């Protein structure tokens, strides 16, 4: 799915506040501490609480292998001025049950409310559409997770329905909202942002613009 450019661990994505890089073994302790927090883990399908350090090690090895094979792209989210310090993870991987690869992410609780998940997600989305020929991305959020829903909406995703999804780490099926973003919508969103406009999904089914920063 991803090209040779992303298959080397020197690959980086930079944003105004963040530096996205491949996860490395030195990140394991931060992953255990941040992803293993109940408030973070319970919103995910695959992160147990508490998180065993061996599972963090296995996640890092699996992410690096999939990155190297081009099957997926999983990146550690770090502050631009502290690139050694992992504060979250964002990734795009195949989803055979949905129409397009799937975007997933988490941010450590100390960094909630700063817009960092949106910033990281936008960087990954832009990389996906720039470096692959993919037509669309999917994502999902638990219905009890409005913050994640807002991240997706700010990234241009449109809601496409709700349903039950398996959450192996939670031990059952849970209701989620499903989302989709296609290449045309992303290109339009980038154009609007460049013009100083903000897309408002709550008006006119995606055709209304309002002045914004």
Coordinates of C-alpha atoms in Angstrom, one line a residue:
X1 CA 0.0 0.0 0.0
X2 CA 2.7 2.5 1.0
X3 CA 5.7 3.2 -1.3
X4 CA 9.4 2.8 -0.7
X5 CA 9.7 6.3 0.7
X6 CA 7.8 5.4 3.9
X7 CA 9.5 1.9 4.3
X8 CA 12.7 3.2 5.9
X9 CA 12.8 4.2 9.5
X10 CA 14.3 7.6 8.6
X11 CA 10.9 8.6 7.2
X12 CA 9.4 11.5 9.1
X13 CA 6.4 13.8 9.0
X14 CA 6.6 17.3 10.5
X15 CA 3.8 19.6 11.5
X16 CA 3.7 22.9 13.3
X17 CA 4.0 21.3 16.7
X18 CA 4.7 17.6 16.0
X19 CA 7.3 15.2 14.7
X20 CA 5.9 11.9 13.5
X21 CA 8.4 9.0 13.2
X22 CA 8.5 5.3 13.3
X23 CA 8.0 3.8 16.8
X24 CA 11.2 2.3 18.3
X25 CA 11.9 0.0 21.2
X26 CA 12.8 3.0 23.5
X27 CA 9.1 4.0 23.2
X28 CA 7.9 0.9 25.0
X29 CA 7.8 2.5 28.5
X30 CA 5.8 5.5 27.3
X31 CA 3.4 3.3 25.5
X32 CA 2.8 1.2 28.6
X33 CA 2.2 4.3 30.7
X34 CA 0.1 6.3 28.3
X35 CA -1.8 3.8 26.2
X36 CA -2.4 1.6 29.2
X37 CA -4.3 4.3 31.1
X38 CA -7.9 3.2 31.4
X39 CA -9.3 6.4 29.9
X40 CA -7.2 5.8 26.8
X41 CA -7.4 2.0 26.5
X42 CA -11.1 1.7 27.0
X43 CA -11.8 3.7 23.8
X44 CA -9.7 1.3 21.7
X45 CA -10.3 -2.1 20.3
X46 CA -6.9 -3.7 20.9
X47 CA -5.2 -2.0 23.8
X48 CA -5.7 -3.8 27.1
X49 CA -5.8 -2.2 30.5
X50 CA -3.4 -2.5 32.2
X51 CA -1.0 -2.9 29.3
X52 CA 1.7 -5.6 29.8
X53 CA 5.2 -4.3 28.7
X54 CA 5.6 -7.5 26.6
X55 CA 2.5 -6.4 24.6
X56 CA 4.0 -3.0 24.0
X57 CA 7.2 -4.6 22.7
X58 CA 5.2 -6.8 20.4
X59 CA 3.3 -3.8 19.1
X60 CA 6.5 -2.0 18.3
X61 CA 8.0 -4.9 16.4
X62 CA 4.8 -5.5 14.5
X63 CA 4.5 -1.8 13.6
X64 CA 8.0 -1.7 12.3
X65 CA 7.6 -4.9 10.3
X66 CA 4.4 -3.6 8.7
X67 CA 6.0 -0.2 8.0
X68 CA 9.0 -1.9 6.3
X69 CA 6.7 -4.1 4.2
X70 CA 4.6 -1.1 3.1
X71 CA 1.5 -2.9 4.4
X72 CA 0.7 -0.1 6.9
X73 CA 2.2 3.1 8.3
X74 CA 2.3 3.5 12.0
X75 CA 4.0 6.5 13.5
X76 CA 4.9 7.7 17.0
X77 CA 3.5 11.1 17.8
X78 CA 6.2 13.3 19.4
X79 CA 6.6 17.0 20.2
X80 CA 8.6 18.7 17.5
X81 CA 11.1 20.0 20.1
X82 CA 11.3 16.6 21.9
X83 CA 11.3 14.0 19.2
X84 CA 12.5 11.3 21.6
X85 CA 9.3 11.6 23.7
X86 CA 6.3 9.6 22.5
X87 CA 2.9 11.1 23.5
X88 CA 0.7 9.0 21.2
X89 CA 0.4 6.9 18.1
X90 CA -1.3 7.4 14.7
X91 CA -1.5 4.8 12.0
X92 CA -3.2 3.7 8.7
X93 CA -3.6 0.0 8.1
X94 CA -5.7 -2.3 5.8
X95 CA -9.3 -2.9 6.9
X96 CA -10.8 -5.8 4.9
X97 CA -14.3 -5.1 6.4
X98 CA -14.5 -1.5 5.2
X99 CA -14.2 0.5 2.0
X100 CA -10.6 1.6 2.3
X101 CA -7.7 1.5 4.7
X102 CA -8.4 2.5 8.3
X103 CA -7.1 5.5 10.3
X104 CA -6.5 5.0 14.0
X105 CA -4.9 7.0 16.7
X106 CA -4.5 7.7 20.4
X107 CA -3.0 10.5 22.5
X108 CA -1.9 10.3 26.1
X109 CA -4.3 11.8 28.6
X110 CA -1.8 14.6 29.7
X111 CA -2.0 16.0 26.1
X112 CA -5.8 15.9 25.6
X113 CA -7.6 19.1 24.6
X114 CA -4.6 20.6 22.7
X115 CA -5.6 19.6 19.2
X116 CA -2.7 17.3 18.8
X117 CA -4.7 14.3 17.7
X118 CA -6.2 16.4 14.9
X119 CA -2.8 17.7 13.9
X120 CA -1.3 14.2 13.7
X121 CA -4.2 12.7 11.9
X122 CA -4.2 15.4 9.3
X123 CA -0.5 14.8 8.6
X124 CA -1.1 11.1 8.2
X125 CA -4.1 11.7 5.9
X126 CA -2.1 14.0 3.7
X127 CA 0.7 11.5 3.5
X128 CA -1.7 8.7 2.6
X129 CA -3.3 10.7 -0.3
X130 CA 0.1 12.1 -1.4
X131 CA 2.1 8.8 -1.4
X132 CA -0.5 6.2 -2.3
X133 CA -3.2 5.8 -4.9
X134 CA -5.9 5.1 -2.3
X135 CA -9.3 6.5 -3.0
X136 CA -10.6 6.8 0.5
X137 CA -9.9 6.2 4.2
X138 CA -12.2 4.9 6.9
X139 CA -12.2 5.4 10.7
X140 CA -14.5 4.8 13.6
X141 CA -15.1 6.1 17.1
X142 CA -17.0 4.6 20.0
X143 CA -20.4 6.4 20.5
X144 CA -19.3 7.4 24.0
X145 CA -16.2 9.1 22.6
X146 CA -17.3 12.5 21.3
X147 CA -13.7 13.8 21.4
X148 CA -12.6 11.3 18.8
X149 CA -15.6 12.0 16.7
X150 CA -14.7 15.7 16.7
X151 CA -11.1 14.9 15.5
X152 CA -12.5 13.0 12.6
X153 CA -15.0 15.7 11.6
X154 CA -12.2 18.3 11.8
X155 CA -10.3 16.1 9.4
X156 CA -13.1 16.1 6.9
X157 CA -14.5 12.6 7.6
X158 CA -18.2 12.1 7.0
X159 CA -20.4 9.9 9.2
X160 CA -21.6 6.9 7.3
X161 CA -23.6 5.0 9.9
X162 CA -23.3 3.2 13.2
X163 CA -23.1 -0.4 14.3
X164 CA -21.5 -2.9 16.6
X165 CA -17.8 -3.6 16.2
X166 CA -15.5 -6.2 17.9
X167 CA -13.3 -4.8 20.7
X168 CA -11.1 -7.8 21.5
X169 CA -9.3 -6.0 24.4
X170 CA -12.7 -5.0 25.9
X171 CA -14.1 -8.5 25.6
X172 CA -17.1 -8.0 23.3
X173 CA -19.0 -5.9 20.8
X174 CA -19.5 -2.2 21.3
X175 CA -21.5 0.5 19.4
X176 CA -19.4 2.7 17.1
X177 CA -19.9 5.5 14.6
X178 CA -18.3 4.8 11.2
X179 CA -16.7 7.5 9.1
X180 CA -15.2 7.8 5.6
X181 CA -13.0 10.4 3.8
X182 CA -12.4 10.3 0.1
X183 CA -9.6 12.0 -1.9
X184 CA -11.9 14.7 -3.4
X185 CA -13.2 15.7 0.1
X186 CA -9.6 15.9 1.4
X187 CA -8.4 18.0 -1.5
X188 CA -11.4 20.4 -1.0
X189 CA -10.6 20.6 2.7
X190 CA -7.0 21.6 2.0
X191 CA -8.1 24.2 -0.5
X192 CA -10.5 25.7 2.0
X193 CA -7.9 25.8 4.8
X194 CA -5.4 27.5 2.4
X195 CA -8.0 30.1 1.7
X196 CA -8.7 30.8 5.4
X197 CA -12.0 29.0 5.4
X198 CA -13.3 26.2 7.6
X199 CA -15.7 23.5 6.6
X200 CA -18.8 23.3 8.8
X201 CA -20.4 19.8 8.6
X202 CA -23.4 20.9 10.7
X203 CA -24.7 23.1 7.9
X204 CA -25.9 22.4 4.3
X205 CA -24.5 18.9 4.1
X206 CA -21.0 19.9 3.4
X207 CA -21.6 22.9 1.1
X208 CA -21.4 25.7 3.6
X209 CA -18.3 27.6 4.4
X210 CA -17.6 30.1 7.2
X211 CA -14.8 32.4 7.8
X212 CA -12.3 31.0 10.3
X213 CA -8.7 30.5 11.3

